[in-house]
Coordinates of C-alpha atoms and ligand atoms in Angstrom, one line a residue:
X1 CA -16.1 -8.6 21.7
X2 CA -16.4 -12.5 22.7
X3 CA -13.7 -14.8 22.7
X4 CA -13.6 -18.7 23.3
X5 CA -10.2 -19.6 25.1
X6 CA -8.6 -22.6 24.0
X7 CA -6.7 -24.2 26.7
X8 CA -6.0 -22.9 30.5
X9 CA -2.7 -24.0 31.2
X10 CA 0.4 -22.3 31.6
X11 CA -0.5 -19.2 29.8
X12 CA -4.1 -19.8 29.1
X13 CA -4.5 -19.3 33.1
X14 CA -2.1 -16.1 33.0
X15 CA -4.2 -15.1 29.7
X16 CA -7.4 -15.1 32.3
X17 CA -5.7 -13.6 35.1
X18 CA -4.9 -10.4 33.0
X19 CA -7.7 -10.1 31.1
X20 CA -9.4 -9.8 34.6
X21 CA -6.9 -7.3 36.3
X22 CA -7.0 -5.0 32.5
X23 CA -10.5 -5.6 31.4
X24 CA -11.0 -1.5 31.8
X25 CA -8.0 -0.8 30.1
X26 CA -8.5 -3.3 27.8
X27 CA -12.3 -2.3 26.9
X28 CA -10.9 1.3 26.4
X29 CA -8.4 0.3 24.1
X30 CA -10.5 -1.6 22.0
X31 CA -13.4 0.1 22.0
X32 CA -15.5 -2.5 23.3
X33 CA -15.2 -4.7 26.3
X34 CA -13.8 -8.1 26.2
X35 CA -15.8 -10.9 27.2
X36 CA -14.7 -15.0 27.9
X37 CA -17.5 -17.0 26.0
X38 CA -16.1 -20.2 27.3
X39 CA -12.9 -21.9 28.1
X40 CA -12.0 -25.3 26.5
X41 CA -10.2 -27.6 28.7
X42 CA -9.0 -31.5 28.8
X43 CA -10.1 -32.1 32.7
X44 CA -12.9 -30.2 33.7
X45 CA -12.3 -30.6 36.9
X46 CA -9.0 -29.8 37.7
X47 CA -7.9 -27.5 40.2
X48 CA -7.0 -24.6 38.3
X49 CA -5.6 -22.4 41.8
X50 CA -8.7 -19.7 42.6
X51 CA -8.8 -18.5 38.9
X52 CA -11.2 -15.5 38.6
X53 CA -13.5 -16.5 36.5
X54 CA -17.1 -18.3 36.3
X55 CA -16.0 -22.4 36.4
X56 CA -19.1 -22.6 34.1
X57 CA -17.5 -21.5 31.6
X58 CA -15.2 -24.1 31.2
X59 CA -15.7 -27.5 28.2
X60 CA -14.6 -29.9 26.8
X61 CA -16.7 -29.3 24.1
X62 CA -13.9 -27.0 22.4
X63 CA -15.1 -27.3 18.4
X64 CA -19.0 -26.4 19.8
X65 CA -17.2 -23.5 21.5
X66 CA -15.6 -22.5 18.4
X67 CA -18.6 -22.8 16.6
X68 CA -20.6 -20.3 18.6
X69 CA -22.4 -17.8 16.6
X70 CA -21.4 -15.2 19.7
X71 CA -17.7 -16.4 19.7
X72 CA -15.5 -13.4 17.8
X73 CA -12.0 -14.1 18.2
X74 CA -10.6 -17.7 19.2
X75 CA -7.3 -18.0 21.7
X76 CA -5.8 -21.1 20.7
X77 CA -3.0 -22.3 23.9
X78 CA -3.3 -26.1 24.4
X79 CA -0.6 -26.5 21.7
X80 CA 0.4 -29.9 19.4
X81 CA -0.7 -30.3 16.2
X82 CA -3.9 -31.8 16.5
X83 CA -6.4 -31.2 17.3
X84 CA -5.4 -27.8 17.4
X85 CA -5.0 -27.3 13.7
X86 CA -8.4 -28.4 13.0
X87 CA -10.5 -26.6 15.5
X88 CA -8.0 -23.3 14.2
X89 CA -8.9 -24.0 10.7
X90 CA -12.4 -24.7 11.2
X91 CA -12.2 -21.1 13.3
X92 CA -10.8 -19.4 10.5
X93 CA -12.9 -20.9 7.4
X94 CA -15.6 -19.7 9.8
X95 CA -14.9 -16.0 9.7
X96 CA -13.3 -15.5 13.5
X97 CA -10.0 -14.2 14.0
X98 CA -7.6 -16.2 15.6
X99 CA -5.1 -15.8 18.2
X100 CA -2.5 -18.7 18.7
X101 CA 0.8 -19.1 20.7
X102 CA 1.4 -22.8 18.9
X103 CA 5.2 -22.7 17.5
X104 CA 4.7 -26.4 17.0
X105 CA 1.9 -25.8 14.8
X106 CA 3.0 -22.5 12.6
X107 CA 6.0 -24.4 11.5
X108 CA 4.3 -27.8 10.5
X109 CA 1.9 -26.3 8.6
X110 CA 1.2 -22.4 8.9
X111 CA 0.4 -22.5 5.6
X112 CA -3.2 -24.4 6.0
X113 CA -4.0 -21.4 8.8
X114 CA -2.9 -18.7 6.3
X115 CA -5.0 -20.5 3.7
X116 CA -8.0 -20.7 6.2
X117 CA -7.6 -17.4 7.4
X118 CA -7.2 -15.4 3.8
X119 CA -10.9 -17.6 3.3
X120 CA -12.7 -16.5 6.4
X121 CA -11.5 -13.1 6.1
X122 CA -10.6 -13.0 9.5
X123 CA -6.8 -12.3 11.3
X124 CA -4.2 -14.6 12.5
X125 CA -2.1 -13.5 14.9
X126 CA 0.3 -15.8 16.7
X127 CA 3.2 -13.2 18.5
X128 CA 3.4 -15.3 21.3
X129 CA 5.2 -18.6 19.2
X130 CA 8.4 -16.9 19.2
X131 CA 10.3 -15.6 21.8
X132 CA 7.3 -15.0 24.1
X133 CA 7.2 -11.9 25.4
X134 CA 9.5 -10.1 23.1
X135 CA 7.5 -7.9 20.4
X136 CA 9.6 -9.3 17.6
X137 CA 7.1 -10.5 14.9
X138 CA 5.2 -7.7 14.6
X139 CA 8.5 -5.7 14.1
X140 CA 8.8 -8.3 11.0
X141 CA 5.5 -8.4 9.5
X142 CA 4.9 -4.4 9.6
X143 CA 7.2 -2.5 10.7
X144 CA 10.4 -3.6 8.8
X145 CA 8.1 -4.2 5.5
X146 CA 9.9 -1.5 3.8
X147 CA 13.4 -2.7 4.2
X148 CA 15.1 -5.9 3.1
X149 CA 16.3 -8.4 6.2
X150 CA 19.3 -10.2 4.9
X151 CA 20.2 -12.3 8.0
X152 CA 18.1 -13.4 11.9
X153 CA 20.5 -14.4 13.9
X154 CA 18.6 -15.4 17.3
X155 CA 18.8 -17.3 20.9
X156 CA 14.9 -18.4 20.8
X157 CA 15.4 -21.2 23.3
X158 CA 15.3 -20.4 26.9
X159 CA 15.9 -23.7 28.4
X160 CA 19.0 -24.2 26.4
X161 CA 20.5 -20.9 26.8
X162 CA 20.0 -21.7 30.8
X163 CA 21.7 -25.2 30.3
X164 CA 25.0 -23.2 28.4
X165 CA 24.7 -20.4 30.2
X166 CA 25.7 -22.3 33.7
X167 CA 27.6 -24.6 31.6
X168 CA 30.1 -21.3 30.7
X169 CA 29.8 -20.1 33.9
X170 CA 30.5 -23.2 36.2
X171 CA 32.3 -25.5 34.0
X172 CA 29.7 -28.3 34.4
X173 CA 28.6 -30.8 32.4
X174 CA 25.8 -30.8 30.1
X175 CA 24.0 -33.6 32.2
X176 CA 24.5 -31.5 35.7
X177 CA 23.2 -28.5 34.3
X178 CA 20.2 -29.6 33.0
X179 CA 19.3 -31.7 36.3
X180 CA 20.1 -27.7 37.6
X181 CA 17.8 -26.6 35.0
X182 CA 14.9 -29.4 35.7
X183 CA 15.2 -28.5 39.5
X184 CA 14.8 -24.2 38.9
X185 CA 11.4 -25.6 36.9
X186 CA 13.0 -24.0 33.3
X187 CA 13.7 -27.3 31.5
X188 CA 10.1 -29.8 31.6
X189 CA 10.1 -33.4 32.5
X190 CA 11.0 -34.3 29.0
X191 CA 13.8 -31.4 27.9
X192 CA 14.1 -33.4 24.1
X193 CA 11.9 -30.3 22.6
X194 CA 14.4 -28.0 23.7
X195 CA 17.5 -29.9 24.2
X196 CA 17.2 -31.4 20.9
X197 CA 16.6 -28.3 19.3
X198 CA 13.0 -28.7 18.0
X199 CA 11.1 -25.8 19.8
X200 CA 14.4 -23.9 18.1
X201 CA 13.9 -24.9 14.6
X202 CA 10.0 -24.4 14.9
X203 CA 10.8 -20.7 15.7
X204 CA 13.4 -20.4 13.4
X205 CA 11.2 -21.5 10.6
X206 CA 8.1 -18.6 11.9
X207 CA 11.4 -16.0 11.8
X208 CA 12.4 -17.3 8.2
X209 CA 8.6 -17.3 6.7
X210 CA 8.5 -13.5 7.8
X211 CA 11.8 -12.0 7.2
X212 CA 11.7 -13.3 3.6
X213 CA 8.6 -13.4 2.5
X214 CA 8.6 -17.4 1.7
X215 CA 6.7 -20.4 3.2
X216 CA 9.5 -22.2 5.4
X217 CA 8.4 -25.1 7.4
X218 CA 10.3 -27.4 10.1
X219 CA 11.2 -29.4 7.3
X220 CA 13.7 -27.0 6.1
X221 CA 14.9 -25.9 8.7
X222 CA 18.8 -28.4 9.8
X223 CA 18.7 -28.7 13.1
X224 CA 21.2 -30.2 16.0
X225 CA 20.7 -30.0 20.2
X226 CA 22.9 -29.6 22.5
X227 CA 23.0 -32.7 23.7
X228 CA 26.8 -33.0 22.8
X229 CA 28.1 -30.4 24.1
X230 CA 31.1 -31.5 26.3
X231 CA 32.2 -29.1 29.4
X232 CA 35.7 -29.3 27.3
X233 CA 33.8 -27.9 24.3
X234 CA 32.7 -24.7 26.4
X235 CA 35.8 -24.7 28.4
X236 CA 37.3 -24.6 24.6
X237 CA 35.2 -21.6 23.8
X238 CA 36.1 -19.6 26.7
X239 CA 40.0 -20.3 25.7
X240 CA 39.3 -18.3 22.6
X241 CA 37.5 -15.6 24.2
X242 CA 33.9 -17.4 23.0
X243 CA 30.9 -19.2 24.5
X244 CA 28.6 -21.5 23.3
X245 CA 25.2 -20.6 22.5
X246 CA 22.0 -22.6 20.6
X247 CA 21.8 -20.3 17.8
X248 CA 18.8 -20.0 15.3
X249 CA 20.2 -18.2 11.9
X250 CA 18.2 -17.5 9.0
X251 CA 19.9 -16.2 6.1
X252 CA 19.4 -15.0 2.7
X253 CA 22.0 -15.8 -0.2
X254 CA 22.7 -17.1 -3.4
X255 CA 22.4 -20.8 -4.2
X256 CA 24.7 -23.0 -6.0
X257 CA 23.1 -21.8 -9.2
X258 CA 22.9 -18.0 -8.3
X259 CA 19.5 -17.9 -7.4
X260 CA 18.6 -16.2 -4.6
X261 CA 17.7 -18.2 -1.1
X262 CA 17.3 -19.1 2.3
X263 CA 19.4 -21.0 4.3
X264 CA 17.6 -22.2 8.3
X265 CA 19.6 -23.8 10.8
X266 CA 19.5 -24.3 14.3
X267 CA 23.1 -25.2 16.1
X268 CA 25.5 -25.2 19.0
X269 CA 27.9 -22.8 17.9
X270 CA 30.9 -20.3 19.7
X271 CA 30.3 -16.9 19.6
X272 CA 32.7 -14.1 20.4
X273 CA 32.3 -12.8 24.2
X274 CA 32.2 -9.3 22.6
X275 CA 29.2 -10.3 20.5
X276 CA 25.4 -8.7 22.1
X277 CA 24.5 -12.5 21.5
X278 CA 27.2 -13.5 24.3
X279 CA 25.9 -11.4 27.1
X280 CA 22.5 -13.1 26.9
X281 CA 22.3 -14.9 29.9
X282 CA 20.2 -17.2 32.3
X283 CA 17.0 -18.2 30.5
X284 CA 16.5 -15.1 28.5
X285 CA 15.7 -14.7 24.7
X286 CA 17.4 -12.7 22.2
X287 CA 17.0 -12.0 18.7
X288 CA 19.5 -10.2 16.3
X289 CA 18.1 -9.2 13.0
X290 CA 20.0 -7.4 9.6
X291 CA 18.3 -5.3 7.6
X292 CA 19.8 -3.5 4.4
X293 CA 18.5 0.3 5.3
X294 CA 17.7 -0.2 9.0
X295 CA 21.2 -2.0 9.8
X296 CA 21.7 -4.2 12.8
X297 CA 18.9 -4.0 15.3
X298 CA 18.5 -6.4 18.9
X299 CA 14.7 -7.4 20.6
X300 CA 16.1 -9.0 24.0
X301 CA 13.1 -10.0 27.2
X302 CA 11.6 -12.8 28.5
X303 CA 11.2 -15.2 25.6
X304 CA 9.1 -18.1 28.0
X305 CA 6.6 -18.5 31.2
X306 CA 3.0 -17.3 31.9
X307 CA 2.5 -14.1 32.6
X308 CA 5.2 -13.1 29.2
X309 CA 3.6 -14.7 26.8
X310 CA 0.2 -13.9 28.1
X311 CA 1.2 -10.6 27.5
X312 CA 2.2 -11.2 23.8
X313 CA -1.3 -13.0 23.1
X314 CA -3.2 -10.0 24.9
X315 CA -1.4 -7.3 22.9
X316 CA -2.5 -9.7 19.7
X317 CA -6.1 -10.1 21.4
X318 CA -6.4 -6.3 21.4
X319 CA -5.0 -5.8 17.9
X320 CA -7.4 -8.4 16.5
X321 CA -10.5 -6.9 18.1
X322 CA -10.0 -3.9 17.1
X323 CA -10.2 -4.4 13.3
X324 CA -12.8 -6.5 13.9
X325 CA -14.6 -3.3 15.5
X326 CA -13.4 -1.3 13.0
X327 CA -14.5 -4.0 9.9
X328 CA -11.0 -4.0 8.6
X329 CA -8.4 -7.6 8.7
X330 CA -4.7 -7.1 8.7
X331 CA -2.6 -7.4 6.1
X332 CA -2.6 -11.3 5.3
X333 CA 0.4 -13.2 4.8
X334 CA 3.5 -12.1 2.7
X335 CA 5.1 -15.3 1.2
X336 CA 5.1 -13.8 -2.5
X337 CA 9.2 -14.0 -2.4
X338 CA 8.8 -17.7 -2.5
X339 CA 12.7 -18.2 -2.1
X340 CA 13.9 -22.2 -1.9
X341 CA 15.1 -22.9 1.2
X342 CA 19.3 -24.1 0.3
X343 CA 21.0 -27.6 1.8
X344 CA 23.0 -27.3 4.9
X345 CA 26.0 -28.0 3.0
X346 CA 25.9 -24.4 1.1
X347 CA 25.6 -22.8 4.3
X348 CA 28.5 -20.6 5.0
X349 CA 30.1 -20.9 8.1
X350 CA 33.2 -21.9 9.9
X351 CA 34.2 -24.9 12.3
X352 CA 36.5 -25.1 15.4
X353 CA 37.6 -28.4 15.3
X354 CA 40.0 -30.2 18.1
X355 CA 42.0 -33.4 17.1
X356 CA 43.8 -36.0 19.3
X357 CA 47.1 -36.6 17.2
X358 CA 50.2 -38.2 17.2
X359 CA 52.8 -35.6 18.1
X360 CA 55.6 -36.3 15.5
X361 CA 56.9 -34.5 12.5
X362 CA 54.4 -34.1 9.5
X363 CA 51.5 -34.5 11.4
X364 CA 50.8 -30.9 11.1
X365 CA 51.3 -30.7 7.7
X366 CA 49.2 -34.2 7.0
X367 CA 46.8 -32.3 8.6
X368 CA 46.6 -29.0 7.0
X369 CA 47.0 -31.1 3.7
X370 CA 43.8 -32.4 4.6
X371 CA 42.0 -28.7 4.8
X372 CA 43.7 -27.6 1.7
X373 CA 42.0 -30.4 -0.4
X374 CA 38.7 -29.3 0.3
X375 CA 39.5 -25.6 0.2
X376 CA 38.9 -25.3 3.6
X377 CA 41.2 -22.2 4.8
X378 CA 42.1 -22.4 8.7
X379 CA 42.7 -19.2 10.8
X380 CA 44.2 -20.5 13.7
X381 CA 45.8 -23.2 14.6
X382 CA 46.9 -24.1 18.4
X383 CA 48.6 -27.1 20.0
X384 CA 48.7 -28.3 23.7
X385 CA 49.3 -31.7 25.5
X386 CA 47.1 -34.3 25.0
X387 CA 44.9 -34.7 28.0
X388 CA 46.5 -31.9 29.8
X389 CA 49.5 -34.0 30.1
X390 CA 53.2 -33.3 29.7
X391 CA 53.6 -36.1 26.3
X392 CA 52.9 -33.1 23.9
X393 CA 55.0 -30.4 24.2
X394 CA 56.4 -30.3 21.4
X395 CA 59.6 -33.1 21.5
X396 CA 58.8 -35.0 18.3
X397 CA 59.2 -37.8 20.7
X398 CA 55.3 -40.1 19.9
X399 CA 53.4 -39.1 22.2
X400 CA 49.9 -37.2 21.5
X401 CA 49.4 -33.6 21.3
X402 CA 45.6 -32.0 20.7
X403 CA 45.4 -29.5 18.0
X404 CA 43.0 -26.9 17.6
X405 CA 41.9 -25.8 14.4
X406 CA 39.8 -23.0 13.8
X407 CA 39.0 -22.4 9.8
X408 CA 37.8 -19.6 7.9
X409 CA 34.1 -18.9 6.2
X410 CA 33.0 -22.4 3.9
X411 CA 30.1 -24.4 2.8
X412 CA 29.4 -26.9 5.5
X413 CA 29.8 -29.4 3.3
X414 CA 33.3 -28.7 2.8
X415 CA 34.1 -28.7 6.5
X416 CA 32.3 -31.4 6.8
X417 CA 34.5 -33.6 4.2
X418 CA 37.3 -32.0 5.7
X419 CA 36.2 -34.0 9.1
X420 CA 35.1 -37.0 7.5
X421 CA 38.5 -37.0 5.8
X422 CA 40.9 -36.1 9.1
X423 CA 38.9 -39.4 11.1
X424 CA 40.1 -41.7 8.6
X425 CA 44.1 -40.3 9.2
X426 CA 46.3 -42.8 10.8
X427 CA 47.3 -39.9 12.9
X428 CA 44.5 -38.6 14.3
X429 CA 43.9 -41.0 17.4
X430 CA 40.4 -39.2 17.4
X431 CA 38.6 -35.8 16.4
X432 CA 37.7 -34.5 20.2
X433 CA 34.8 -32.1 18.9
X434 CA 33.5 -30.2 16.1
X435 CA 31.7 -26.8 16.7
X436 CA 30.6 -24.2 14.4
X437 CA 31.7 -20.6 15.1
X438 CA 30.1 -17.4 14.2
X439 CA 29.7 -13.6 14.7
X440 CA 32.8 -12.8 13.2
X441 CA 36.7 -13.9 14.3
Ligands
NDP1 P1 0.0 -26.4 29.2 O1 0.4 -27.8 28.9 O2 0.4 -25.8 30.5 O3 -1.5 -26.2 28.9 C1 -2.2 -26.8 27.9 C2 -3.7 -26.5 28.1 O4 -4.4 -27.1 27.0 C3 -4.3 -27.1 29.4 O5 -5.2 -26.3 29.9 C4 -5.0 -28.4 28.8 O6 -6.2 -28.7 29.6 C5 -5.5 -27.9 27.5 N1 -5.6 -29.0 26.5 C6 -4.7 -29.9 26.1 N2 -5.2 -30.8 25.2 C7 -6.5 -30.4 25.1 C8 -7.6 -30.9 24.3 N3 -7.4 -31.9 23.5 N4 -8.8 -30.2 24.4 C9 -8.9 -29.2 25.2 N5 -8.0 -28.7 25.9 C10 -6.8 -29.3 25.9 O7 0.7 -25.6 27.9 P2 1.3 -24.1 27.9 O8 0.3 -23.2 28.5 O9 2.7 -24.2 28.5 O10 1.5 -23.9 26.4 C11 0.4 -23.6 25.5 C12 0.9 -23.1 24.2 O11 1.7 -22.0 24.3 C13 1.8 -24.2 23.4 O12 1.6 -24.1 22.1 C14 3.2 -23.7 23.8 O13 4.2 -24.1 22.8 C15 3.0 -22.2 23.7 N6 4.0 -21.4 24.5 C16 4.2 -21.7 25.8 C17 5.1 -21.0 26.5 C18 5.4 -21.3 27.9 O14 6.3 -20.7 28.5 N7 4.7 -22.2 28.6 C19 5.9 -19.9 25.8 C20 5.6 -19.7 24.5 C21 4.6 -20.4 23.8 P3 -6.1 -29.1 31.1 O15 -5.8 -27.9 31.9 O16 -7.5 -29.6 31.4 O17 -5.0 -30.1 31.2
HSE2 N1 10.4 -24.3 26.0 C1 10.6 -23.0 25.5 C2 11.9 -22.5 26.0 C3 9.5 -22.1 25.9 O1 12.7 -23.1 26.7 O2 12.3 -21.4 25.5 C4 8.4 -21.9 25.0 O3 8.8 -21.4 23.8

């Protein structure tokens, strides 16, 4: 079994590295043993640290690789869009299976590899795009395919659970704990993938496509970084017995007109302490998924770096080799479901909102009036000096007071008029921040 290696960075040089240290145990568990045809590159000669393998292997020639009559299976790891989807396509149409770790690439347009892939006849495998190491999409794609998944609810961002994670712990800033997350070598010289929340939504929109059956790109998934939150925000959280953590959450429900859907966002939001989502710390991955006959089940590991998701591609490597060996392909994709993807608006959540207000009779109710028009219920409600200072507390005598508002389940949309409406108050000097809560009250 001969396979052309597509990139020998980061993983792609772990990818080598194991298949040199496992190539017995690999060759017995395939049946066959595993050979490198040739290893496509950008700079030939870079130093690639005392790799064990025969330089000549590596090109730059990666579509003649490709191409090879003698090339079986092709490891895509060089990632972007192009020219990765091309050469992957071009693999497919061609017959080869295809192994691929590119999030980026799934969630643009997965559907022109499926497409490819059901033509060639050949597998397409890509565990390693979502939470690296973590064996979570097989779970999806097989063994969960006799159950219904009603709701992922996942941390699939490593950097940015690092980032919170020290945030809640230390009470810094977002800015100092990403420089502590730049120095520790977990966030890359440009964090905006991650801190942004785009390597997030890619993933969510892989998770989506498989737990319901339906083609969900990046498109549809609504996305928001973490670039906002505020040491207060997290300090806020804690108050409440809740941290803050970059959530993915893909949900099925009904739409406005009762059809059923799915609803794909990617978010800061607080999360009960007592939630298995809370205790995932550091730079770790975590993935909670719902299931009507299988119930609540958690796939928790390493969900970035190397050697994980080297491991993730080899365990894909051996599963496509062997049904090539064996003349069989995999089951190919299951988007039959073809659910519409629903607005953020009719996404149900709840919002934890702190105000800056005058401190003087009526305000509250003004306030609540304000939540009551857009049949917004609120759960709790808490007031403290503004600022920390002593002008609040209570008197009725014009200074400002901060009140915090945490509401019951809506559509986003609602809450979000219910903000849009409480800025424009006389009253409210200024709405502090807004933060989505879920995981139950
Ligand atoms: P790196 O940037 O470390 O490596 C990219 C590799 O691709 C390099 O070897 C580079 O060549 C090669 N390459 C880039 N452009 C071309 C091109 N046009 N032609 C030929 N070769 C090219 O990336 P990573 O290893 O970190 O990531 C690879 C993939 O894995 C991405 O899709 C990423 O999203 C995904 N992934 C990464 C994880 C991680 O922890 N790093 C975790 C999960 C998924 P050269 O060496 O010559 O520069
Ligand atoms: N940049 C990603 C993270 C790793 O921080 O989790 C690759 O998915």
């Amino acid at each position: 079994m001969r396979l052309a290696l597509l990139g020998c960075g980061t993983v792609g040089a772990e990818v080598v590295r194991l298949l040199h240290e496992q190539s017995a145990d690999l060759a017995a568990r395939i049946g066959a043993p595993l050979e490198i045809a040739g290893i496509a590159v950008r700079r030939i000669g870079r130093d690639r640290g005392g790799l064990p393998v025969d330089p000549a292997l590596f090109t730059t020639d990666a579509l003649g690789l490709i191409k090879r009559d003698d090339v079986d299976v092709v490891v895509e790891v060089i990632g972007g869009i192009e020219p990765a989807r091309s050469w992957l396509v071009e693999a497919l149409r061609a017959g080869k299976s295809v192994v691929t770790a590119n999030k980026a690439l799934l969630a643009e347009d997965g559907g022109a590899l499926h497409d490819a892939a059901a033509e060639g006849g050949g597998d397409l495998y890509y565990e390693a795009a979502v939470a690296g190491a973590i064996p979570l999409l097989r779970p999806l794609r097989e063994s969960l395919h006799g159950d219904r998944i009603t709701r992922v609810t996942g941390i699939v961002n490593g950097t940015t659970n690092f980032i919170l994670s020290a945030m809640h712990a230390s009470g810094a800033g977002f800015a100092e704990a990403l420089e502590e997350a730049t120095e520790l070598g977990y966030a890359e010289a440009d964090p905006t993938a991650d801190v942004e929340g785009f390597d997030a939504a890619a993933k969510a929109a892989i998770l989506a496509s498989l737990a319901f059956h339906s083609r969900v790109g990046a498109a549809d998934v609504h996305r928001e970084g973490i670039t906002e939150v505020t040491a207060a925000d997290v300090a806020s959280a804690k108050a409440m017995g809740h941290t803050i953590k970059l959530l993915c959450i893909a949900a099925r429900g009904a739409d406005g007109q009762g059809r059923e859907a799915v609803s794909v966002r990617v978010h800061p939001a607080m999360i009960p302490l007592t939630h298995p989502l809370a205790s995932v710390g550091d730079a770790f991955n975590a993935v909670f998924v719902e299931a009507d006959a299988a119930g609540q089940l958690m796939f928790y590991g390493r969900g970035a770096g190397g050697a994980p998701t080297a491991s993730a591609v080899l365990g894909d490597v051996v599963a496509v080799a062997r049904n090539r060996l064996a003349g069989v392909r995999a089951a190919s994709e299951s988007a039959y479901a073809d659910l519409p993807v629903r607005p953020m608006g009719e996404a149900l959540t709840r919002y934890h909102i702190s105000l800056d207000v005058a401190d003087r009779p009526g305000v509250l109710e003004a306030v609540a009036g304000v939540f009551a028009r857009h049949h917004v219920s609120i759960a709790t409600v808490r007031q403290g000096p503004a600022g920390g200072g002593n002008d609040g507390g209570g008197n009725g005598g014009g200074g400002d007071a901060i009140l915090v508002i945490v509401t019951h389940v809506a559509p986003d949309a609602a809450l979000a008029a219910t903000v849009r409406e409480l800025r424009g108050l006389d009253i409210v000097r200024s709405v502090a921040s807004v933060l989505r809560v879920e995981g139950g009250l």
